[in-house]
Amino acid sequence: VFLKRASAFSGPFHPQGAVRFDAGTAELYPQLNEVERIDGQVVGITYRGFVHLNEDTQVWSHVTSDYTYQSVLTPSLALYQEGLSLGGSFTWQYSLDQARSFEAVPELGDVVENQSFNPATFIGTTAYQFFRMLPPEGGDYDNQPYRLYSIDLSAQSPSWSLVHDFASDYFSLGGNVNLVGSDQSGELYLVNCTMFDWNNPPTDNCIVHRSTNGGSSWNVMGNLAVTT
C-alpha cells in the first residue's frame, strides 16, 4: 500500500477512519518496524527492544531492552539475533512468552557442520531448516543430498533433528528449491524451479511439493506456472 499526502504537510499523517496507536513511542523507540499478535498480545519490534501494545489505552510499553539488530515475530515466537557488537559469531535468542524473556536457540552447526540457523520457516513453535549438504573436499556438489531439519522450541530440551533426507535427484528441475511454511494450515511446501536467467528466461513450470505432517513425507501438489 502506498499512501501520498494530497495537501501540504501540517503534522502527523492520520488517514480518515484509522485509529492511531503510537502513544508512548515518541521518546524511547520511534522506529516501530514490525508488529505481530503473539498468543493474543500485540508485540512490536523497535531498535531498542520489544514493546507491547495495551489495546485498552492504545499505549505502547517497553518489555525488553536488548538491541534488536535482526528480529523476527511469528504468531507463537519472538526472536532476535545478538552478537553484532561483541564480535565473533552470532546467536539467536527466542521467547515463548511474548518477548518477556529469552533463551538461546541451540546451534544448528553443532549438528550439521558449516550450517547456521536462518529463522525463515516456522509452524507454531517449530522451526525448519532446509539445505543441500556440502560435499567433502574435492567432491561433487551436484550429487549431494538435500536435508530438512527441525527444532521444537517449546520442548523441555529443544534440539535439532533430521526430518527428511532427499536424494540428490529428487528435485527434477535442478537445485533451485525453496522451503515455505504456512503457520495457519500447518503445511510445508518445497518449490522447485529452474534457475532464472535474464538472457534465457525459463518456460518450465515450477513443481510444488507439499507435506502435511511436518516434513516426514511429501507429495507433488501441482505445477506452478512461470510468468515472464
GROMACS .gro file of C-alpha atoms in nm:
model
  228
    1VAL     CA    1   0.000   0.000   0.000
    2PHE     CA    2   0.139   0.342  -0.097
    3LEU     CA    3  -0.001   0.648   0.081
    4LYS     CA    4   0.053   1.001  -0.051
    5ARG     CA    5  -0.045   1.335   0.101
    6ALA     CA    6  -0.296   1.533  -0.100
    7SER     CA    7  -0.231   1.855   0.094
    8ALA     CA    8   0.056   2.047   0.248
    9PHE     CA    9   0.239   1.899   0.546
   10SER     CA   10   0.071   2.004   0.870
   11GLY     CA   11   0.162   1.734   1.122
   12PRO     CA   12   0.147   1.354   1.155
   13PHE     CA   13  -0.028   1.176   0.871
   14HIS     CA   14  -0.359   1.038   1.001
   15PRO     CA   15  -0.581   0.872   0.736
   16GLN     CA   16  -0.950   0.932   0.791
   17GLY     CA   17  -1.116   0.645   0.976
   18ALA     CA   18  -0.788   0.497   1.100
   19VAL     CA   19  -0.721   0.461   1.473
   20ARG     CA   20  -0.381   0.583   1.595
   21PHE     CA   21  -0.192   0.365   1.840
   22ASP     CA   22   0.150   0.530   1.855
   23ALA     CA   23   0.127   0.672   2.208
   24GLY     CA   24   0.443   0.604   2.408
   25THR     CA   25   0.666   0.563   2.104
   26ALA     CA   26   0.789   0.919   2.060
   27GLU     CA   27   1.086   0.927   2.300
   28LEU     CA   28   1.233   0.581   2.354
   29TYR     CA   29   1.156   0.390   2.039
   30PRO     CA   30   1.030   0.588   1.740
   31GLN     CA   31   1.116   0.316   1.488
   32LEU     CA   32   0.838   0.061   1.521
   33ASN     CA   33   0.920  -0.161   1.224
   34GLU     CA   34   0.722  -0.485   1.273
   35VAL     CA   35   0.409  -0.589   1.461
   36GLU     CA   36   0.260  -0.932   1.531
   37ARG     CA   37  -0.009  -1.069   1.760
   38ILE     CA   38   0.151  -1.343   1.970
   39ASP     CA   39  -0.093  -1.554   2.170
   40GLY     CA   40  -0.331  -1.260   2.192
   41GLN     CA   41  -0.074  -0.991   2.279
   42VAL     CA   42   0.024  -0.731   2.018
   43VAL     CA   43   0.407  -0.723   2.013
   44GLY     CA   44   0.623  -0.474   1.822
   45ILE     CA   45   0.990  -0.452   1.729
   46THR     CA   46   1.196  -0.134   1.769
   47TYR     CA   47   1.567  -0.066   1.752
   48ARG     CA   48   1.579  -0.055   2.132
   49GLY     CA   49   1.389  -0.374   2.201
   50PHE     CA   50   1.041  -0.524   2.202
   51VAL     CA   51   0.726  -0.337   2.300
   52HIS     CA   52   0.370  -0.436   2.391
   53LEU     CA   53   0.050  -0.256   2.299
   54ASN     CA   54  -0.219  -0.202   2.563
   55GLU     CA   55  -0.525  -0.217   2.343
   56ASP     CA   56  -0.746  -0.055   2.606
   57THR     CA   57  -0.535   0.261   2.634
   58GLN     CA   58  -0.369   0.236   2.288
   59VAL     CA   59  -0.030   0.291   2.453
   60TRP     CA   60   0.291   0.100   2.380
   61SER     CA   61   0.518  -0.002   2.666
   62HIS     CA   62   0.874  -0.131   2.676
   63VAL     CA   63   0.923  -0.504   2.753
   64THR     CA   64   1.278  -0.599   2.652
   65SER     CA   65   1.575  -0.362   2.639
   66ASP     CA   66   1.802  -0.568   2.413
   67TYR     CA   67   1.907  -0.407   2.087
   68THR     CA   68   1.727  -0.580   1.804
   69TYR     CA   69   1.958  -0.563   1.503
   70GLN     CA   70   1.771  -0.851   1.341
   71SER     CA   71   1.440  -0.967   1.483
   72VAL     CA   72   1.156  -1.196   1.384
   73LEU     CA   73   0.799  -1.221   1.506
   74THR     CA   74   0.565  -1.515   1.443
   75PRO     CA   75   0.221  -1.591   1.590
   76SER     CA   76   0.399  -1.807   1.851
   77LEU     CA   77   0.753  -1.672   1.889
   78ALA     CA   78   0.970  -1.363   1.918
   79LEU     CA   79   1.334  -1.396   1.812
   80TYR     CA   80   1.632  -1.167   1.781
   81GLN     CA   81   1.998  -1.200   1.687
   82GLU     CA   82   2.274  -1.092   1.921
   83GLY     CA   83   2.649  -1.072   1.889
   84LEU     CA   84   2.694  -0.792   1.636
   85SER     CA   85   2.858  -0.556   1.886
   86LEU     CA   86   3.057  -0.831   2.057
   87GLY     CA   87   3.239  -0.966   1.755
   88GLY     CA   88   3.268  -1.334   1.672
   89SER     CA   89   2.967  -1.549   1.592
   90PHE     CA   90   2.602  -1.452   1.614
   91THR     CA   91   2.347  -1.630   1.829
   92TRP     CA   92   1.970  -1.629   1.802
   93GLN     CA   93   1.752  -1.585   2.109
   94TYR     CA   94   1.387  -1.692   2.124
   95SER     CA   95   1.092  -1.616   2.350
   96LEU     CA   96   0.783  -1.823   2.421
   97ASP     CA   97   0.625  -1.559   2.648
   98GLN     CA   98   0.558  -1.268   2.412
   99ALA     CA   99   0.915  -1.128   2.424
  100ARG     CA  100   0.933  -1.105   2.805
  101SER     CA  101   1.223  -1.350   2.844
  102PHE     CA  102   1.459  -1.522   2.604
  103GLU     CA  103   1.669  -1.836   2.567
  104ALA     CA  104   1.940  -1.918   2.314
  105VAL     CA  105   1.844  -2.125   2.010
  106PRO     CA  106   2.063  -2.440   2.008
  107GLU     CA  107   2.334  -2.413   1.744
  108LEU     CA  108   2.246  -2.588   1.419
  109GLY     CA  109   2.619  -2.601   1.345
  110ASP     CA  110   2.667  -2.843   1.637
  111VAL     CA  111   2.453  -3.095   1.446
  112VAL     CA  112   2.533  -3.009   1.083
  113GLU     CA  113   2.881  -2.881   1.007
  114ASN     CA  114   2.903  -2.538   0.841
  115GLN     CA  115   2.531  -2.466   0.874
  116SER     CA  116   2.373  -2.187   1.076
  117PHE     CA  117   2.017  -2.107   1.182
  118ASN     CA  118   1.807  -1.893   0.949
  119PRO     CA  119   1.471  -1.803   1.111
  120ALA     CA  120   1.261  -1.806   0.796
  121THR     CA  121   1.021  -2.103   0.825
  122PHE     CA  122   0.803  -2.181   1.127
  123ILE     CA  123   0.491  -2.379   1.208
  124GLY     CA  124   0.384  -2.294   1.559
  125THR     CA  125   0.691  -2.315   1.782
  126THR     CA  126   0.878  -2.545   1.542
  127ALA     CA  127   1.150  -2.400   1.319
  128TYR     CA  128   1.258  -2.570   0.996
  129GLN     CA  129   1.584  -2.555   0.803
  130PHE     CA  130   1.626  -2.689   0.450
  131PHE     CA  131   1.957  -2.701   0.265
  132ARG     CA  132   2.180  -2.904   0.038
  133MET     CA  133   2.463  -3.078   0.216
  134LEU     CA  134   2.810  -2.951   0.138
  135PRO     CA  135   3.035  -3.201  -0.044
  136PRO     CA  136   3.354  -3.336   0.109
  137GLU     CA  137   3.671  -3.167  -0.009
  138GLY     CA  138   3.705  -3.230  -0.381
  139GLY     CA  139   3.355  -3.379  -0.402
  140ASP     CA  140   3.076  -3.301  -0.647
  141TYR     CA  141   2.818  -3.058  -0.509
  142ASP     CA  142   2.550  -3.170  -0.758
  143ASN     CA  143   2.549  -3.521  -0.612
  144GLN     CA  144   2.488  -3.409  -0.254
  145PRO     CA  145   2.153  -3.479  -0.086
  146TYR     CA  146   1.908  -3.221   0.046
  147ARG     CA  147   1.807  -3.237   0.410
  148LEU     CA  148   1.529  -3.095   0.623
  149TYR     CA  149   1.592  -3.035   0.993
  150SER     CA  150   1.356  -2.909   1.261
  151ILE     CA  151   1.356  -2.798   1.624
  152ASP     CA  152   1.057  -2.754   1.855
  153LEU     CA  153   1.149  -2.456   2.069
  154SER     CA  154   0.867  -2.530   2.314
  155ALA     CA  155   1.019  -2.867   2.407
  156GLN     CA  156   1.174  -2.907   2.752
  157SER     CA  157   1.518  -2.953   2.594
  158PRO     CA  158   1.499  -2.827   2.233
  159SER     CA  159   1.735  -2.997   1.990
  160TRP     CA  160   1.778  -3.014   1.613
  161SER     CA  161   1.675  -3.338   1.443
  162LEU     CA  162   1.677  -3.468   1.086
  163VAL     CA  163   1.321  -3.481   0.950
  164HIS     CA  164   1.373  -3.590   0.590
  165ASP     CA  165   1.663  -3.683   0.364
  166PHE     CA  166   1.610  -3.612  -0.008
  167ALA     CA  167   1.820  -3.783  -0.276
  168SER     CA  168   2.023  -3.551  -0.498
  169ASP     CA  169   1.792  -3.620  -0.796
  170TYR     CA  170   1.463  -3.583  -0.605
  171PHE     CA  171   1.407  -3.233  -0.744
  172SER     CA  172   1.386  -3.277  -1.119
  173LEU     CA  173   1.429  -2.909  -1.212
  174GLY     CA  174   1.769  -2.866  -1.052
  175GLY     CA  175   1.896  -2.711  -0.733
  176ASN     CA  176   1.675  -2.402  -0.710
  177VAL     CA  177   1.448  -2.518  -0.424
  178ASN     CA  178   1.284  -2.301  -0.159
  179LEU     CA  179   1.108  -2.404   0.161
  180VAL     CA  180   0.787  -2.222   0.254
  181GLY     CA  181   0.571  -2.282   0.560
  182SER     CA  182   0.207  -2.198   0.634
  183ASP     CA  183   0.152  -2.144   1.005
  184GLN     CA  184  -0.223  -2.125   0.950
  185SER     CA  185  -0.259  -2.458   0.765
  186GLY     CA  186   0.033  -2.633   0.934
  187GLU     CA  187   0.175  -2.732   0.596
  188LEU     CA  188   0.524  -2.713   0.443
  189TYR     CA  189   0.596  -2.656   0.075
  190LEU     CA  190   0.910  -2.708  -0.131
  191VAL     CA  191   0.901  -2.504  -0.453
  192ASN     CA  192   1.137  -2.634  -0.721
  193CYS     CA  193   1.204  -2.407  -1.019
  194THR     CA  194   1.469  -2.392  -1.287
  195MET     CA  195   1.742  -2.138  -1.230
  196PHE     CA  196   1.643  -1.796  -1.367
  197ASP     CA  197   1.846  -1.650  -1.649
  198TRP     CA  198   1.761  -1.299  -1.775
  199ASN     CA  199   1.907  -1.381  -2.116
  200ASN     CA  200   1.712  -1.705  -2.144
  201PRO     CA  201   1.406  -1.688  -1.914
  202PRO     CA  202   1.275  -2.032  -1.807
  203THR     CA  203   0.949  -2.158  -1.950
  204ASP     CA  204   0.911  -2.475  -1.744
  205ASN     CA  205   0.653  -2.466  -1.467
  206CYS     CA  206   0.778  -2.485  -1.110
  207ILE     CA  207   0.692  -2.803  -0.918
  208VAL     CA  208   0.544  -2.770  -0.570
  209HIS     CA  209   0.587  -3.047  -0.312
  210ARG     CA  210   0.366  -3.042  -0.001
  211SER     CA  211   0.392  -3.200   0.343
  212THR     CA  212   0.104  -3.213   0.590
  213ASN     CA  213   0.296  -3.393   0.865
  214GLY     CA  214   0.587  -3.164   0.945
  215GLY     CA  215   0.809  -3.278   0.660
  216SER     CA  216   0.810  -3.652   0.726
  217SER     CA  217   0.651  -3.731   0.389
  218TRP     CA  218   0.590  -3.534   0.070
  219ASN     CA  219   0.371  -3.540  -0.238
  220VAL     CA  220   0.359  -3.334  -0.555
  221MET     CA  221   0.092  -3.071  -0.511
  222GLY     CA  222   0.094  -2.946  -0.869
  223ASN     CA  223   0.274  -2.721  -1.111
  224LEU     CA  224   0.319  -2.350  -1.053
  225ALA     CA  225   0.309  -2.160  -1.381
  226VAL     CA  226   0.605  -1.942  -1.470
  227THR     CA  227   0.524  -1.593  -1.596
  228THR     CA  228   0.770  -1.360  -1.765
   0.00000   0.00000   0.00000
